[in-house]
Tab-separated table of C-alpha atoms and ligand atoms in Angstrom:
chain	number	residue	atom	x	y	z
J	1	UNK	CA	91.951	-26.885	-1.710
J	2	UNK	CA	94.759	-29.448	-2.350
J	3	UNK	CA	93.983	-33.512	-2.166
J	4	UNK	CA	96.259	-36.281	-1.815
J	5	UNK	CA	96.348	-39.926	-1.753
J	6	UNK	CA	98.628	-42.646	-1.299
J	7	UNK	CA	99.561	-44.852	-4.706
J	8	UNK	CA	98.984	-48.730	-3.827
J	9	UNK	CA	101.842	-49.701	-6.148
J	10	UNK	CA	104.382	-46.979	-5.061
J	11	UNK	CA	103.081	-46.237	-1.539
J	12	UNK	CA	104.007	-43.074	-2.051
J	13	UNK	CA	101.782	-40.070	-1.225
J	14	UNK	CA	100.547	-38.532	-4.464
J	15	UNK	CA	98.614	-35.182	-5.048
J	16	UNK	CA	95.397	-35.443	-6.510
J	17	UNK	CA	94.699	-33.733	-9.829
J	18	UNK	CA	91.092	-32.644	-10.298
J	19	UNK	CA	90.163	-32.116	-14.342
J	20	UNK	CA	88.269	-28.942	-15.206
J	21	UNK	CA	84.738	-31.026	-15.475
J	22	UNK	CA	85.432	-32.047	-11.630
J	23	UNK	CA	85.770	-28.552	-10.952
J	24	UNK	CA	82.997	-27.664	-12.654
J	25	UNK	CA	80.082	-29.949	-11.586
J	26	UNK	CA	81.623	-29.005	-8.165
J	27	UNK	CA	80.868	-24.975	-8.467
J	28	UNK	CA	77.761	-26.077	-9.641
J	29	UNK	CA	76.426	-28.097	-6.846
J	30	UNK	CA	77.446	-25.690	-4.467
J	31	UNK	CA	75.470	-22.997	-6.505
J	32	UNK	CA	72.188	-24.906	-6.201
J	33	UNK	CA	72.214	-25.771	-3.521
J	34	UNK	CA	72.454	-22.268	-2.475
J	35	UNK	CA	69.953	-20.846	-5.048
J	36	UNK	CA	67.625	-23.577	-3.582
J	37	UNK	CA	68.024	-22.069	-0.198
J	38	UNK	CA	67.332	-18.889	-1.067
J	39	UNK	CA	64.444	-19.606	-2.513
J	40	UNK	CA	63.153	-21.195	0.351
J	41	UNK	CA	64.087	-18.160	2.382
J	42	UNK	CA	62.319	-15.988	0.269
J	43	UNK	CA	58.615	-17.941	0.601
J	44	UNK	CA	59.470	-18.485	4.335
J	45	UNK	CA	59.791	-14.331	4.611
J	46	UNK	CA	57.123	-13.495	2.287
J	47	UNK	CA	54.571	-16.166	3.881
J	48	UNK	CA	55.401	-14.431	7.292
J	49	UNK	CA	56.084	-10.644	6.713
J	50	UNK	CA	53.644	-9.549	3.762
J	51	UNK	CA	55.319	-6.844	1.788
J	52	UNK	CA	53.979	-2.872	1.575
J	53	UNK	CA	51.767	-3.393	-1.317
J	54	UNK	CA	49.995	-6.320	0.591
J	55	UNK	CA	49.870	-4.352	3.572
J	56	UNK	CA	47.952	-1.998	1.214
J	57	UNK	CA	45.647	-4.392	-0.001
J	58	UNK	CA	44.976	-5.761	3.389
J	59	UNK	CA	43.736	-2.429	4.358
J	60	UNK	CA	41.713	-1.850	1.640
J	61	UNK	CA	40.188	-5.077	1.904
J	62	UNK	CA	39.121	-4.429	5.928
J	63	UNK	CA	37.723	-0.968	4.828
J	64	UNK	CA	35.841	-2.373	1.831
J	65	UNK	CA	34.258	-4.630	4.655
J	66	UNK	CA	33.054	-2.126	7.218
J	67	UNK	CA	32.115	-0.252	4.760
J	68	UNK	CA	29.686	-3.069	3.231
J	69	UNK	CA	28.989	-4.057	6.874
J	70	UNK	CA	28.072	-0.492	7.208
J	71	UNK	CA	25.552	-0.331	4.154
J	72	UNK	CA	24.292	-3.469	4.849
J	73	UNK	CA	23.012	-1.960	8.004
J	74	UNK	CA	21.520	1.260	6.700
J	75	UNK	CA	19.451	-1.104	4.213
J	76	UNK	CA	18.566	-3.024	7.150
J	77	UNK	CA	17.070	0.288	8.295
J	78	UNK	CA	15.307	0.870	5.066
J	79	UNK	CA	13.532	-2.311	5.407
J	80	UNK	CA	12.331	-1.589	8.705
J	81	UNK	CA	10.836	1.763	7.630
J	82	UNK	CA	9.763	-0.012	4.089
J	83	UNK	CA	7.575	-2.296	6.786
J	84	UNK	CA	5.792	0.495	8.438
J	85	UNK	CA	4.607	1.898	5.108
J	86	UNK	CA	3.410	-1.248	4.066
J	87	UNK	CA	1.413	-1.304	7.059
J	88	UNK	CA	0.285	1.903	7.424
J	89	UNK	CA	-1.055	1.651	3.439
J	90	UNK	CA	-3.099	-1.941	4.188
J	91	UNK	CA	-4.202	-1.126	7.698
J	92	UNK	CA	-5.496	2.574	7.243
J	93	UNK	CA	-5.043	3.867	3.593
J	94	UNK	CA	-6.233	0.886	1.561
J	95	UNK	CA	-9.009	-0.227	4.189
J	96	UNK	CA	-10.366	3.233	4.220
J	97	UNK	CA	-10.955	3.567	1.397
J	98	UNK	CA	-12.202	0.114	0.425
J	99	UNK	CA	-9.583	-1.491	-1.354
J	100	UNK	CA	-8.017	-4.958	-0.125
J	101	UNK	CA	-4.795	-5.530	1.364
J	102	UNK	CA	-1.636	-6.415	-1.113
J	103	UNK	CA	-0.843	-9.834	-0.354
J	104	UNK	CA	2.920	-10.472	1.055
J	105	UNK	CA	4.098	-12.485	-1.683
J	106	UNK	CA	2.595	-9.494	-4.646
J	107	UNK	CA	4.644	-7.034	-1.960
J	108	UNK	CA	8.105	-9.090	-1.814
J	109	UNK	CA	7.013	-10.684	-5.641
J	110	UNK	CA	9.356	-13.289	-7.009
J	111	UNK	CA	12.427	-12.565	-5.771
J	112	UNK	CA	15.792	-14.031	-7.801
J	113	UNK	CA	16.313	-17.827	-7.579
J	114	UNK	CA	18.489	-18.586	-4.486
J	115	UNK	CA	21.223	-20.223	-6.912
J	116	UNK	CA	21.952	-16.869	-7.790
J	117	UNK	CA	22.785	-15.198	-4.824
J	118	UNK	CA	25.301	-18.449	-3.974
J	119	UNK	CA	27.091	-17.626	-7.464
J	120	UNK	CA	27.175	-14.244	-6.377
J	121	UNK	CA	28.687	-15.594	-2.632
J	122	UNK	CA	31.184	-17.722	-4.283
J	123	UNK	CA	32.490	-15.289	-6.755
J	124	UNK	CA	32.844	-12.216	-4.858
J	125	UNK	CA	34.210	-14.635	-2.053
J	126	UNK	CA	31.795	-12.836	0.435
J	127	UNK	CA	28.550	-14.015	2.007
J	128	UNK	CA	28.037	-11.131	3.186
J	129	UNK	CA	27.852	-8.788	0.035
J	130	UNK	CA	25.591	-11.789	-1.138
J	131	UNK	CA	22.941	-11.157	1.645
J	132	UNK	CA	23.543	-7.308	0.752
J	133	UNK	CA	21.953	-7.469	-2.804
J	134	UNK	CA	19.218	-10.131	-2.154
J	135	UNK	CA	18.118	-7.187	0.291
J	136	UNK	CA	18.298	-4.571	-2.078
J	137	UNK	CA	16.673	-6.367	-4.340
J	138	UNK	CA	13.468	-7.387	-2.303
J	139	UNK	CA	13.420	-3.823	-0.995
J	140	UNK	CA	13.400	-2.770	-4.733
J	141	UNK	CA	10.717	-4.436	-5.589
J	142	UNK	CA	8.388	-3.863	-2.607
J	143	UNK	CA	9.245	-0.111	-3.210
J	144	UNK	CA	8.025	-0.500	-6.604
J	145	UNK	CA	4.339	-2.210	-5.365
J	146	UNK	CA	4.444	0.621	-2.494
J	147	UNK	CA	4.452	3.655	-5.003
J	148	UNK	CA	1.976	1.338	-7.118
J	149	UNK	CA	-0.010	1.408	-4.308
J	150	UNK	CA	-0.283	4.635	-3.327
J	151	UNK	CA	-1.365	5.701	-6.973
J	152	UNK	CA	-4.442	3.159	-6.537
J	153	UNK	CA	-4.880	5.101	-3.183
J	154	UNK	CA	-4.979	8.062	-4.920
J	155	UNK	CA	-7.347	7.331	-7.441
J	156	UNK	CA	-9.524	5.668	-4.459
J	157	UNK	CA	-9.395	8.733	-2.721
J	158	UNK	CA	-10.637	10.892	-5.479
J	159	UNK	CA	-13.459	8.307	-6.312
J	160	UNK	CA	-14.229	8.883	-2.575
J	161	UNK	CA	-14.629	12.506	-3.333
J	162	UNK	CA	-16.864	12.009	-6.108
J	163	UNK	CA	-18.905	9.878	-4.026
J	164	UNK	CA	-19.031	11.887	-1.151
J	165	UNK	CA	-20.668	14.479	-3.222
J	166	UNK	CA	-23.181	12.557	-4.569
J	167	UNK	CA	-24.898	10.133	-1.869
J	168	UNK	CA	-27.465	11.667	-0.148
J	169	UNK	CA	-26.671	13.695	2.713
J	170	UNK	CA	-29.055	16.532	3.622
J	171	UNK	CA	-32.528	16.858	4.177
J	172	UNK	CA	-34.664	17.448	1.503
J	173	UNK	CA	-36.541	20.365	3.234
J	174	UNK	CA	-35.035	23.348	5.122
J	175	UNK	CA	-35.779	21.718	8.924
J	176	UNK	CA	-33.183	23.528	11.079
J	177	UNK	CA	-35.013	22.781	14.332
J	178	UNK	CA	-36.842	19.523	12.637
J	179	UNK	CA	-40.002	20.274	13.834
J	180	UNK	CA	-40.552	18.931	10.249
J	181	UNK	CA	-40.830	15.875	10.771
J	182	UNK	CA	-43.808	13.519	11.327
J	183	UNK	CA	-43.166	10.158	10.235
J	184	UNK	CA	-39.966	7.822	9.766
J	185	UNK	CA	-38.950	4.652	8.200
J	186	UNK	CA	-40.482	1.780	9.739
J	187	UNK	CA	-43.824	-0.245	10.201
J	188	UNK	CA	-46.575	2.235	10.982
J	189	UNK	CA	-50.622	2.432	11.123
J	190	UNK	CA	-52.189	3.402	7.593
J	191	UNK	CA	-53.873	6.632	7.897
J	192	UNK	CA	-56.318	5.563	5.855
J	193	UNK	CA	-57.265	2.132	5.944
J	194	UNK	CA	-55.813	1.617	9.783
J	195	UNK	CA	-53.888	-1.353	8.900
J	196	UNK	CA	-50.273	-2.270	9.599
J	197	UNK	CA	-47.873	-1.065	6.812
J	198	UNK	CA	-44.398	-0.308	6.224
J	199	UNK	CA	-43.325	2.874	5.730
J	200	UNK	CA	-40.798	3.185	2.834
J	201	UNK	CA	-39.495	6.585	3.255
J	202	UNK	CA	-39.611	9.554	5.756
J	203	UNK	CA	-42.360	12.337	6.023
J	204	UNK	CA	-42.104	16.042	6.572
J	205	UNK	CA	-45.171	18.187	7.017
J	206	UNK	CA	-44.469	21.781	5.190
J	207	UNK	CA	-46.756	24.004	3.492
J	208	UNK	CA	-47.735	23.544	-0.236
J	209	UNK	CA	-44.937	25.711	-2.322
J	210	UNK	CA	-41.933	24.693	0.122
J	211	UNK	CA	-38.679	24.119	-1.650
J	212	UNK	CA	-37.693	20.888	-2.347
J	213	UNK	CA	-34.111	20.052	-2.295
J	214	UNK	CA	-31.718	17.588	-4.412
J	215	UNK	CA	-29.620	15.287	-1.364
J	216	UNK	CA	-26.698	15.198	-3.600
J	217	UNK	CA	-25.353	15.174	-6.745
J	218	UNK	CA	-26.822	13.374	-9.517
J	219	UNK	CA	-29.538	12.788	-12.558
J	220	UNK	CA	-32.985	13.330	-12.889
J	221	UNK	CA	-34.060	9.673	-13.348
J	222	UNK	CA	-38.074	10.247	-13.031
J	223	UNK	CA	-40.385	12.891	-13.379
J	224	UNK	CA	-44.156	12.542	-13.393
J	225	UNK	CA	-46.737	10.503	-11.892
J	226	UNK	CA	-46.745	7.654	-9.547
J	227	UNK	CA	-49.393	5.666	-8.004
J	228	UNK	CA	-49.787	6.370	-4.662
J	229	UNK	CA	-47.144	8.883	-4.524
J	230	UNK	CA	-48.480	11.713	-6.468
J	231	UNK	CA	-46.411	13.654	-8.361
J	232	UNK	CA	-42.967	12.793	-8.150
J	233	UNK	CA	-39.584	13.215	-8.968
J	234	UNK	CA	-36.589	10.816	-8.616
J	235	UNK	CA	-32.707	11.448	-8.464
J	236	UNK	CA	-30.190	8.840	-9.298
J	237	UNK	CA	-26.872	9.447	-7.244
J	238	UNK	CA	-24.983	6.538	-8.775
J	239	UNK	CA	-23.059	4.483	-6.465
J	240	UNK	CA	-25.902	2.292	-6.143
J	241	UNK	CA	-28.286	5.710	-4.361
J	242	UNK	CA	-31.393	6.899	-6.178
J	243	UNK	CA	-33.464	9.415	-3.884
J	244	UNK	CA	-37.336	9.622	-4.246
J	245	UNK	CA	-39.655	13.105	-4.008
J	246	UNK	CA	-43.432	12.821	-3.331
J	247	UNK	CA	-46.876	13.820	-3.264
J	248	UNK	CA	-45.455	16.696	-5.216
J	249	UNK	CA	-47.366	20.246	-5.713
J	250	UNK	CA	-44.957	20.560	-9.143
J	251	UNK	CA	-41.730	19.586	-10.359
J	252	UNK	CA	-39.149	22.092	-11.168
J	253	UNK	CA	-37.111	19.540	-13.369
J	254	UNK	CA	-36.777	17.217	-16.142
J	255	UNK	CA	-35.191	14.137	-16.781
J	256	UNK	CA	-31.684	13.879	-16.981
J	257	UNK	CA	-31.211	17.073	-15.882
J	258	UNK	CA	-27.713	17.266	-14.160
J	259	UNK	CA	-28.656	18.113	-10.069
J	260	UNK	CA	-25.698	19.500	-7.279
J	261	UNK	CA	-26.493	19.193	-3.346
J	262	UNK	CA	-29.601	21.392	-2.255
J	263	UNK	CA	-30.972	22.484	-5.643
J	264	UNK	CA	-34.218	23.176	-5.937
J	265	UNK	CA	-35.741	20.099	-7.823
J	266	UNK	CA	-40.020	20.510	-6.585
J	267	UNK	CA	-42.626	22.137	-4.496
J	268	UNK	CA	-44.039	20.210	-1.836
J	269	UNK	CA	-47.758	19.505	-2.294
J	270	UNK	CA	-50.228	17.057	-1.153
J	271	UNK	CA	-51.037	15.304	-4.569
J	272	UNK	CA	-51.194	11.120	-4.470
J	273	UNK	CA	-52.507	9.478	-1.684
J	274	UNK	CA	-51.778	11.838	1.021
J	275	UNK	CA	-53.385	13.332	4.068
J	276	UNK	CA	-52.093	16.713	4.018
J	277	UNK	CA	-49.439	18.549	2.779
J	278	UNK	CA	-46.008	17.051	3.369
J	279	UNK	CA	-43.149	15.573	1.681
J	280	UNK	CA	-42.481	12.226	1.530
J	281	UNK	CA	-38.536	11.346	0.947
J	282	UNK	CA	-37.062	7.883	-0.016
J	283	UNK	CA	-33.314	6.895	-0.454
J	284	UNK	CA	-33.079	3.846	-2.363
J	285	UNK	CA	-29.672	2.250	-2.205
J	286	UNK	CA	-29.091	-1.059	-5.316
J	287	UNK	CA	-33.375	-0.633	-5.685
J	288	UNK	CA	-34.064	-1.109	-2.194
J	289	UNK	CA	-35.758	1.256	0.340
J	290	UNK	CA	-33.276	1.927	3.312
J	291	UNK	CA	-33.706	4.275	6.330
J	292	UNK	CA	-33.460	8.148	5.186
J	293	UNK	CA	-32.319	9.073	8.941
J	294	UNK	CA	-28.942	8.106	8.249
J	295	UNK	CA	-28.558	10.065	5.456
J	296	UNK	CA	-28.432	13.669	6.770
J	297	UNK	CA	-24.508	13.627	8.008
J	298	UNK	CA	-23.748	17.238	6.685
J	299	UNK	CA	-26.950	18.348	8.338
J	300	UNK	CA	-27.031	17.429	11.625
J	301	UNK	CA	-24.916	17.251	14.483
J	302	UNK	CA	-24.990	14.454	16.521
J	303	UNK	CA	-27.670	15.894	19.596
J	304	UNK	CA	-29.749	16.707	16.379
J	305	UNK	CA	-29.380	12.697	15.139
J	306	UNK	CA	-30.595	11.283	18.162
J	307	UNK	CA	-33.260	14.100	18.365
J	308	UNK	CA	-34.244	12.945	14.693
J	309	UNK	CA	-34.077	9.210	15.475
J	310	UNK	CA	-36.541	10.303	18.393
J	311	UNK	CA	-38.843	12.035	15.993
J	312	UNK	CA	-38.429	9.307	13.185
J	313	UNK	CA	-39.707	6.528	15.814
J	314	UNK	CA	-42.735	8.483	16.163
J	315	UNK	CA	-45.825	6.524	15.344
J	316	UNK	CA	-48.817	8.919	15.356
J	317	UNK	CA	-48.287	11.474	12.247
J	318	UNK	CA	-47.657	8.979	9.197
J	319	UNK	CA	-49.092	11.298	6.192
J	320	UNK	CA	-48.178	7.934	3.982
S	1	ZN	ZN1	-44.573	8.912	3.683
C-alpha cells in the first residue's frame, strides 16, 4: 500500500517511505491481534460445543450416577429387610428364650464421625455416594450384631433343650386315668391331729411295691430318712428344680446317681407319718415348695389338667 504526503517547504506531494522496522511492528500487530482472536474463538466454541472425548465423559459420568442411584436403592432395600430381622430376633427369638432385647444403639454401634462422611462428600464431589457408604456402613455393622445374635440364640436354644429335659414334667406314678390321686397342694385338714395345715406336695394312693419314677433328668441329691416323710429320696434337676419322694417302702438309688425322665428311683410304701400307702411328691423350685400340678406337661393333655386340678382341690383324702 503506497502513502503520500505533501512537503510544507516544497508543497509538493511526496511518497512516503516506510523503513523495514515500520514494516515490521506493522505485520506484527496485525498478527496479534489475530492470534488473540482466535483464541477467543476457540474458548467461545469449546465452552459451547464440548468436544467427543467430553461427550464421553459426560456419559460416563450420568451412568456412573444411575448406577449409584441404583445401588443406593437396593441397600435401601437391605435395610428394610435388615429391620425385620432385628425384630423378629428381639420380639420372638430372644424373648423366647429369655434373653433381653439388643439395645438400638449396640445394633447401629458407633457409627463413623459425621466429619467423615462430609470429607468423603466434598472429595468425591457427590452427596450422594456420601449417604451411600454411611449406609453400608451402619448396615455392616448391624449385620455383624445380627449374626452375633443369632449365635447367643443358638446357644439359648440348646440350654432350653437341656432344660426341657430336666424340670419335672411327668408324674411320678403310672396314673393314666389319675384315679391316683388323693390329695393336692394346698391348705388341708391333718389326718391326724385335725388341724389346719399346708400341704407341701401332692399325694397318690398306690399299693406298697409301685414304681416310683424320676420327673426328669437329674442327681440323686438325698437318700434316706426324713422326719415325717419316711423314707425318702430327693432329685436335684438343676435350674433351680429339686423333686422330693416319700413315705418310701425302699429306695432303688444312691446319691449322686445320674437319673433320665421316668426311671425307676423307689417303691412306694407307707413308712413316715402316713396313713396308708401312697406317695407323696414335692417339686421344689430355688428351695421352695411350689404346686406339683403344673408340672405334668408331657403327661397330660389339657381335659386331663383340668380333670387333675379337679382332683388336686380335693379336700377329703390328704394321706399327709
Ligand atoms: Zn402328702
Amino acid at each position: 500500500m503506497k502513502k503520500f504526503r505533501i512537503n510544507p517547504q516544497t508543497l509538493a506531494i511526496e511518497r512516503v517511505e516506510h523503513g523495514f522496522m515500520y514494516w515490521l511492528r506493522r505485520s506484527g500487530l496485525y498478527i496479534l491481534s489475530g492470534m488473540c482472536l482466535g483464541i477467543v474463538f476457540f474458548f467461545v466454541y469449546f465452552m459451547l460445543f464440548p468436544s467427543p472425548r467430553e461427550k464421553q465423559l459426560i456419559r460416563q459420568n450420568e451412568e456412573l450416577e444411575s448406577q449409584v442411584r441404583l445401588i443406593d436403592k437396593r441397600v435401601d432395600q437391605m435395610q428394610v429387610v435388615m429391620t425385620d430381622l432385628e425384630q423378629r430376633d428381639d420380639n420372638l427369638y430372644r424373648v423366647l428364650f429369655g434373653a433381653e432385647p439388643i439395645p438400638l444403639a449396640v445394633r447401629q454401634g458407633a457409627t463413623r464421625k459425621m466429619s467423615y462422611y462430609d470429607e468423603l462428600a466434598r472429595m468425591t464431589n457427590s452427596q450422594l455416594l456420601a449417604d451411600l457408604m454411611l449406609k453400608t456402613d451402619v448396615l455392616e455393622k448391624e449385620m455383624y450384631t445380627q449374626a452375633k445374635s443369632y449365635d447367643e440364640v443358638l446357644e439359648l436354644a440348646k440350654t432350653q433343650e437341656i432344660r426341657m429335659e430336666n424340670i419335672p414334667a411327668i408324674q411320678p406314678v403310672l396314673n393314666k386315668d389319675l384315679k391316683r390321686v388323693a390329695s393336692g397342694y394346698g391348705w388341708r385338714i391333718d389326718p391326724i391331729y385335725h388341724t389346719r395345715k399346708f400341704h407341701q406336695g401332692m399325694d397318690f394312693t398306690a399299693p406298697i411295691g409301685t414304681e416310683v419314677y424320676a420327673t426328669g433328668n437329674g442327681r440323686i441329691s438325698f437318700v434316706g430318712w426324713r422326719q415325717g416323710y419316711g423314707q425318702t429320696v430327693m432329685v436335684d434337676h438343676g435350674f433351680g428344680y429339686e423333686t422330693l419322694y416319700a413315705h418310701l417302702y425302699k429306695p432303688l438309688c444312691r446319691v449322686g446317681q445320674r437319673v433320665k425322665r421316668a426311671d425307676i428311683i423307689a417303691l412306694v410304701g407307707n413308712t413316715g407319718k402316713s396313713t396308708g400307702p401312697h406317695l407323696h411328691y414335692e417339686v421344689h423350685y430355688h428351695g421352695k415348695a411350689v404346686d406339683p400340678r403344673n408340672f405334668y406337661f408331657y403327661d397330660l393333655t389339657p381335659d386331663e389338667y383340668d380333670m387333675m386340678v379337679q382332683l388336686s382341690n380335693n379336700f377329703g383324702h390328704m394321706l399327709d
